[in-house]
Coordinates of N, CA and C in Angstrom, one line a residue:
X698 N -1.8 -15.4 16.1 CA -2.8 -15.5 17.2 C -4.1 -15.7 17.2
X699 N -5.0 -16.4 17.4 CA -6.4 -16.7 17.1 C -7.2 -15.9 18.1
X700 N -8.0 -14.9 17.9 CA -8.6 -14.1 18.1 C -10.0 -14.6 18.7
X701 N -10.4 -15.5 17.9 CA -11.7 -16.1 17.9 C -12.1 -16.7 19.2
X702 N -11.0 -17.4 19.9 CA -11.3 -17.9 20.9 C -11.3 -16.8 22.1
X703 N -10.6 -16.1 22.2 CA -10.9 -14.9 23.1 C -11.9 -14.2 23.0
X704 N -12.5 -14.0 21.8 CA -13.8 -13.1 21.6 C -14.9 -14.1 22.2
X705 N -14.8 -15.4 21.7 CA -16.0 -16.2 22.2 C -16.0 -16.4 23.7
X706 N -14.8 -16.5 24.3 CA -14.6 -16.5 25.9 C -15.3 -15.3 26.7
X707 N -15.1 -14.1 26.0 CA -15.8 -12.8 26.6 C -17.3 -13.2 26.4
X708 N -17.6 -13.3 25.0 CA -18.9 -13.5 24.7 C -19.6 -14.2 26.0
X709 N -19.1 -15.6 26.2 CA -19.4 -16.6 27.3 C -19.8 -16.0 28.4
X710 N -18.9 -15.1 29.0 CA -18.6 -14.6 30.3 C -19.8 -13.4 30.2
X711 N -20.1 -12.7 29.4 CA -21.2 -11.8 29.1 C -22.6 -12.5 29.4
X712 N -22.6 -13.5 28.7 CA -24.0 -14.3 28.5 C -24.1 -14.8 29.9
X713 N -23.3 -15.2 30.7 CA -23.5 -15.9 32.0 C -23.9 -14.4 33.0
X714 N -23.4 -13.8 32.6 CA -23.6 -12.6 33.7 C -25.2 -11.9 33.4
X715 N -25.5 -12.2 32.0 CA -26.9 -11.7 31.8 C -27.9 -12.9 32.4
X716 N -27.7 -14.0 32.1 CA -28.4 -15.1 32.6 C -28.9 -14.8 34.3
X717 N -28.0 -13.9 34.9 CA -28.5 -13.8 36.3 C -29.6 -12.9 36.3
X718 N -30.0 -12.1 35.1 CA -31.1 -11.3 35.7 C -32.5 -12.4 36.0
X719 N -33.3 -11.8 36.5 CA -34.7 -12.1 37.2 C -35.7 -12.1 36.1
X720 N -35.7 -11.5 35.0 CA -36.6 -11.6 34.1 C -36.3 -11.9 32.7
X721 N -37.1 -12.7 31.9 CA -36.8 -13.3 30.7 C -36.1 -12.0 29.6
X722 N -36.9 -10.9 29.7 CA -36.6 -9.8 28.4 C -35.3 -9.6 28.7
X723 N -34.7 -9.3 30.2 CA -33.4 -8.7 30.5 C -32.3 -10.0 29.9
X724 N -32.6 -11.2 30.3 CA -32.0 -12.5 29.8 C -31.7 -12.2 28.3
X725 N -32.9 -12.1 27.5 CA -33.0 -12.2 25.9 C -31.9 -11.2 25.6
X726 N -32.4 -9.8 26.1 CA -31.5 -8.6 25.4 C -30.0 -8.7 26.0
X727 N -29.6 -9.4 26.9 CA -28.3 -9.7 27.4 C -27.6 -10.6 26.3
X728 N -28.4 -11.8 25.8 CA -27.9 -12.6 25.1 C -27.6 -12.0 23.7
X729 N -28.8 -11.1 23.1 CA -28.6 -10.4 21.8 C -27.5 -9.4 21.9
X730 N -27.2 -8.7 23.0 CA -26.3 -7.9 22.8 C -24.7 -8.6 22.8
X731 N -24.7 -9.5 23.6 CA -23.6 -10.5 23.6 C -23.0 -10.9 22.2
X732 N -24.1 -11.6 21.3 CA -23.7 -12.0 20.1 C -23.3 -10.6 19.5
X733 N -24.0 -9.6 19.7 CA -23.7 -8.3 18.6 C -22.4 -7.8 18.8
X734 N -21.6 -8.0 20.0 CA -20.6 -7.2 20.2 C -19.3 -8.0 19.6
X735 N -19.5 -9.0 19.0 CA -18.5 -9.9 18.4 C -17.4 -9.0 17.6
X736 N -18.2 -8.3 16.6 CA -17.1 -7.4 15.6 C -16.3 -6.3 16.3
X737 N -17.1 -5.8 17.4 CA -16.5 -4.8 18.2 C -15.4 -5.3 19.0
X738 N -15.5 -6.2 19.5 CA -14.7 -6.8 20.4 C -13.1 -7.1 19.5
X739 N -13.5 -7.8 18.3 CA -12.6 -8.1 17.3 C -11.6 -6.6 17.1
X740 N -12.2 -5.7 16.8 CA -11.7 -4.5 16.5 C -11.0 -3.9 17.6
X741 N -11.3 -3.9 18.8 CA -10.8 -3.5 20.1 C -9.5 -4.2 20.4
X742 N -9.5 -5.7 20.3 CA -8.6 -6.5 20.4 C -7.2 -6.0 19.5
X743 N -7.7 -5.9 18.3 CA -6.9 -5.6 17.3 C -5.7 -4.0 17.7
X744 N -7.0 -3.0 18.1 CA -6.3 -1.9 19.0 C -5.3 -2.3 19.7
X745 N -5.6 -3.2 20.8 CA -4.4 -3.7 22.1 C -3.2 -4.3 21.2
X746 N -3.6 -5.0 20.4 CA -2.3 -5.8 19.7 C -1.5 -4.6 19.0
X747 N -1.9 -3.8 18.3 CA -1.3 -2.6 17.5 C -0.5 -1.9 18.6
X748 N -1.4 -1.7 19.8 CA -0.6 -0.8 20.6 C 0.7 -1.4 21.5
X749 N 0.6 -2.7 21.3 CA 1.4 -3.7 22.1 C 2.7 -3.5 20.9
X750 N 2.5 -3.6 19.6 CA 3.3 -3.7 18.7 C 4.0 -2.6 19.0
X751 N 3.5 -1.3 18.8 CA 4.2 0.0 19.1 C 5.0 0.0 20.2
X752 N 4.6 -0.4 21.4 CA 5.4 -0.5 22.8 C 6.4 -0.9 22.6
X753 N 6.3 -2.5 22.0 CA 7.5 -3.4 21.7 C 8.5 -2.7 20.6
X754 N 8.2 -2.2 19.6 CA 9.1 -1.3 18.7 C 9.8 -0.4 19.1
X755 N 9.3 0.3 20.1 CA 10.3 1.4 20.9 C 11.3 0.7 21.6
X756 N 11.3 -0.7 22.0 CA 12.4 -1.2 22.7 C 13.3 -2.0 21.9
X757 N 13.1 -2.2 20.7 CA 14.0 -3.2 19.9 C 14.3 -2.1 18.7
X758 N 15.7 -2.7 18.1 CA 16.3 -2.1 17.2 C 15.2 -2.2 15.9
X759 N 14.9 -2.8 15.6 CA 13.7 -3.1 14.5 C 12.5 -2.5 14.8
X760 N 11.5 -3.0 14.3 CA 10.1 -2.5 14.6 C 9.4 -3.8 14.5
X761 N 8.3 -3.7 15.1 CA 7.3 -5.0 15.5 C 6.0 -4.6 14.3
X762 N 5.5 -5.6 13.4 CA 4.5 -5.1 12.6 C 3.4 -5.8 13.0
X763 N 2.2 -5.6 12.9 CA 1.0 -6.4 12.9 C 0.3 -7.0 11.8
X764 N 0.7 -7.7 11.5 CA 0.3 -8.6 10.0 C -1.1 -9.5 10.2
X765 N -2.1 -9.3 9.3 CA -3.5 -9.9 9.5 C -3.2 -11.4 8.5
X766 N -3.6 -12.5 9.1 CA -3.9 -13.5 8.5 C -5.1 -14.1 8.3
X767 N -6.0 -13.7 7.5 CA -7.2 -13.7 7.7 C -7.8 -12.8 8.6
X768 N -8.4 -13.4 9.5 CA -8.8 -12.1 10.7 C -8.2 -12.2 11.9
X769 N -7.1 -13.0 11.8 CA -6.1 -12.9 13.2 C -4.6 -12.5 12.8
X770 N -4.4 -11.4 13.8 CA -3.2 -10.8 13.8 C -1.9 -11.4 14.0
X771 N -0.9 -11.3 13.5 CA 0.2 -11.8 13.8 C 1.4 -10.6 14.1
X772 N 2.3 -10.9 15.0 CA 3.3 -9.8 15.4 C 4.4 -10.4 14.5
X773 N 5.0 -9.4 14.1 CA 6.3 -10.0 13.0 C 7.5 -8.9 13.4
X774 N 8.6 -9.0 13.7 CA 9.8 -8.4 13.7 C 10.2 -8.2 12.6
X775 N 10.7 -7.0 12.3 CA 11.2 -6.3 10.9 C 12.3 -5.6 11.3
X776 N 13.4 -6.1 10.6 CA 14.9 -5.3 11.2 C 14.9 -3.8 10.3
X777 N 15.4 -3.1 10.7 CA 15.8 -1.6 10.3 C 16.4 -1.5 9.0
X778 N 15.7 -0.8 8.1 CA 16.3 -0.8 6.8 C 17.1 0.9 6.9
X779 N 18.1 0.6 5.8 CA 18.9 1.9 6.0 C 18.0 3.1 5.3
X780 N 17.5 2.8 4.2 CA 16.6 3.9 3.5 C 15.1 3.7 3.7
X781 N 14.4 4.5 3.6 CA 12.9 4.6 3.4 C 12.7 4.2 1.7
X782 N 11.9 3.2 1.8 CA 11.7 2.6 0.3 C 11.1 3.7 -0.6
X783 N 11.5 4.1 -1.8 CA 10.6 5.1 -2.8 C 9.2 4.6 -2.7
X784 N 8.7 5.7 -3.0 CA 7.0 5.7 -3.4 C 7.0 5.0 -4.9
X785 N 8.0 5.2 -5.7 CA 7.9 4.6 -7.2 C 9.0 3.7 -7.4
X786 N 8.9 3.2 -8.4 CA 10.0 2.6 -8.8 C 11.1 3.2 -9.4
X787 N 12.5 3.0 -9.2 CA 13.6 3.6 -9.9 C 13.4 3.9 -11.2
X788 N 13.9 4.8 -11.7 CA 13.7 5.0 -13.1 C 12.1 5.3 -13.8
X789 N 11.2 5.2 -13.0 CA 9.8 5.4 -13.4 C 9.6 6.8 -13.7
X790 N 8.8 7.0 -14.5 CA 8.3 8.2 -14.7 C 6.8 9.0 -14.1
X791 N 6.6 7.7 -13.5 CA 5.0 8.0 -12.7 C 5.1 8.9 -11.7
X792 N 4.4 9.7 -11.6 CA 4.2 10.6 -10.5 C 2.9 10.0 -9.5
X793 N 2.9 10.6 -8.4 CA 1.7 10.2 -7.6 C 0.4 11.0 -8.0
X794 N 0.0 10.7 -9.3 CA -1.2 11.4 -9.4 C -2.3 10.6 -10.0
X795 N -2.1 9.4 -10.3 CA -3.2 8.6 -10.8 C -4.0 8.3 -9.5
X796 N -5.6 8.1 -10.1 CA -6.5 8.2 -9.0 C -7.1 6.9 -9.2
X797 N -7.7 6.3 -8.0 CA -8.7 4.9 -8.1 C -9.4 4.9 -7.2
X798 N -10.8 4.7 -7.3 CA -11.7 4.6 -6.1 C -12.0 3.2 -5.7
X799 N -11.8 3.5 -4.5 CA -11.7 1.6 -3.9 C -13.0 1.6 -2.8
X800 N -13.7 0.5 -3.0 CA -14.5 0.4 -1.7 C -14.3 -0.8 -1.0
X801 N -14.1 -0.5 0.2 CA -13.6 -1.5 1.4 C -14.6 -1.8 2.3
X802 N -14.6 -3.0 2.9 CA -15.5 -3.2 3.9 C -15.0 -2.3 5.3
X803 N -15.8 -1.8 6.0 CA -15.5 -1.0 7.1 C -14.5 -1.4 8.1
X804 N -14.7 -2.8 8.4 CA -13.6 -3.3 9.1 C -12.2 -3.4 8.5
X805 N -12.1 -3.8 7.3 CA -10.7 -3.6 6.7 C -10.3 -2.4 6.6
X806 N -11.2 -1.3 6.4 CA -10.8 0.0 6.5 C -10.2 0.6 7.8
X807 N -11.1 0.1 8.8 CA -10.5 0.5 10.2 C -9.1 -0.3 10.6
X808 N -8.5 -1.4 9.7 CA -7.5 -2.3 9.9 C -6.3 -1.4 9.3
X809 N -6.4 -0.8 7.9 CA -5.7 -0.1 7.2 C -5.4 1.3 8.1
X810 N -6.3 1.8 8.6 CA -5.9 2.9 9.4 C -5.3 2.8 10.7
X811 N -5.2 1.5 11.1 CA -4.6 1.3 12.3 C -3.1 0.9 12.0
X812 N -3.0 0.2 10.9 CA -1.8 -0.1 10.2 C -1.0 1.3 9.8
X813 N -1.6 1.9 9.3 CA -0.9 3.1 8.7 C -0.8 4.0 9.8
X814 N -1.3 4.2 10.8 CA -0.8 4.8 12.0 C 0.4 4.4 13.0
X815 N 0.4 3.2 12.7 CA 1.7 2.6 13.3 C 2.9 2.7 12.6
X816 N 2.6 2.9 11.5 CA 4.0 3.2 10.6 C 4.3 4.8 10.6
X817 N 3.3 5.6 11.3 CA 3.6 6.8 11.0 C 3.1 7.4 9.5
X818 N 2.2 6.9 8.7 CA 2.1 7.2 7.3 C 0.9 7.5 7.1
X819 N 0.2 8.1 6.2 CA -1.1 8.3 5.7 C -1.7 6.9 5.0
X820 N -3.0 7.1 5.3 CA -3.4 5.8 4.9 C -3.2 5.5 3.1
X821 N -3.4 6.5 2.2 CA -2.9 6.7 1.0 C -1.3 6.1 0.8
X822 N -0.5 6.6 1.6 CA 1.1 6.2 1.5 C 0.8 4.6 1.9
X823 N 0.4 4.3 2.7 CA 0.3 3.1 3.5 C -0.2 2.0 2.3
X824 N -1.2 2.5 1.7 CA -1.7 1.3 0.6 C -0.9 1.5 -0.4
X825 N -0.2 2.5 -0.9 CA 0.9 2.4 -2.4 C 2.0 1.5 -1.7
X826 N 2.4 1.8 -0.5 CA 3.5 0.6 0.0 C 3.1 -0.7 0.1
X827 N 2.1 -1.0 0.8 CA 1.4 -2.4 0.6 C 1.3 -2.8 -0.8
X828 N 0.8 -2.3 -1.7 CA 0.5 -2.5 -3.2 C 2.0 -2.8 -3.7
X829 N 3.3 -1.8 -3.4 CA 4.2 -2.1 -3.9 C 5.0 -3.3 -3.5
X830 N 4.9 -3.6 -2.1 CA 5.5 -4.9 -1.6 C 4.7 -5.9 -2.3
X831 N 3.5 -6.1 -2.4 CA 2.9 -7.1 -3.2 C 3.5 -7.3 -4.2
X832 N 3.7 -6.5 -5.2 CA 4.0 -6.5 -6.4 C 5.7 -7.0 -6.6
X833 N 6.6 -6.8 -5.4 CA 7.8 -7.1 -5.5 C 8.2 -8.6 -6.0
X834 N 9.1 -9.1 -6.6 CA 9.1 -10.1 -6.9 C 9.5 -11.1 -5.5
X835 N 9.0 -12.2 -5.2 CA 9.1 -13.0 -4.3 C 10.3 -13.6 -4.4
X836 N 11.2 -13.6 -3.3 CA 12.5 -14.7 -3.2 C 12.3 -15.4 -1.9
X837 N 12.6 -16.7 -1.7 CA 12.6 -17.6 -1.0 C 13.7 -17.3 0.3
X838 N 13.5 -17.1 1.6 CA 14.4 -17.0 2.3 C 14.1 -17.6 3.7
X839 N 14.9 -18.0 4.4 CA 14.7 -18.9 5.6 C 15.1 -17.7 6.7
X840 N 14.1 -17.4 7.5 CA 14.1 -16.6 8.6 C 14.1 -17.2 9.8
X841 N 14.8 -17.2 10.8 CA 14.8 -18.0 12.1 C 14.8 -17.1 13.1
X842 N 14.1 -17.0 14.1 CA 14.2 -16.3 15.5 C 13.6 -14.9 15.2
X843 N 12.9 -14.6 14.2 CA 12.6 -13.2 14.1 C 11.0 -12.9 14.3
X844 N 10.4 -14.1 14.5 CA 8.8 -14.2 14.4 C 8.1 -14.3 15.7
X845 N 7.4 -13.0 16.4 CA 6.8 -13.4 17.6 C 5.4 -13.9 17.1
X846 N 4.7 -14.8 17.9 CA 3.4 -15.2 17.8 C 2.9 -15.5 19.0
X847 N 1.7 -15.6 19.4 CA 1.1 -15.9 20.7 C 0.3 -14.7 21.2
X848 N 0.2 -14.9 22.7 CA -0.6 -14.1 23.3 C 0.1 -13.8 24.7
X849 N -0.2 -12.7 25.1 CA 0.2 -12.5 26.6 C -1.0 -12.6 27.5
X850 N -0.2 -13.0 28.8 CA -1.3 -13.1 29.9 C -0.7 -12.2 31.0
X851 N -1.7 -11.4 31.6 CA -1.4 -10.4 32.5 C -2.2 -10.9 34.0

């Protein structure tokens, strides 16, 4: 779902409201505030989408994941698996003792925290699982009827 359109619409609404002021300083302050709110609006809309995914997951046998495609979220249905994936590859002697320092943009860090919270995992566990999924061999499969995309209008 493309959030930029919705964020732009909210910014236009705020700018229109600010333009109703009688003095130019207030109009200019409203315009600047409207522009500055873009990133915050994006994060708040991601929170709403994440909460919707959790609510939907409670009513389906699998789970609904929020995945980011660039800056835009996608809701994806994932069937339940019988067992939780292991944190290390089978037969590996690696323990979870290796350390790495990673610097992330604040917005990406917030999105990772939201995703980890949705899965009920720590940020560290979520990152380890995401990295393992990224390193798994890719197999081509055709999936139909399992992907949800779009937006809800109330």
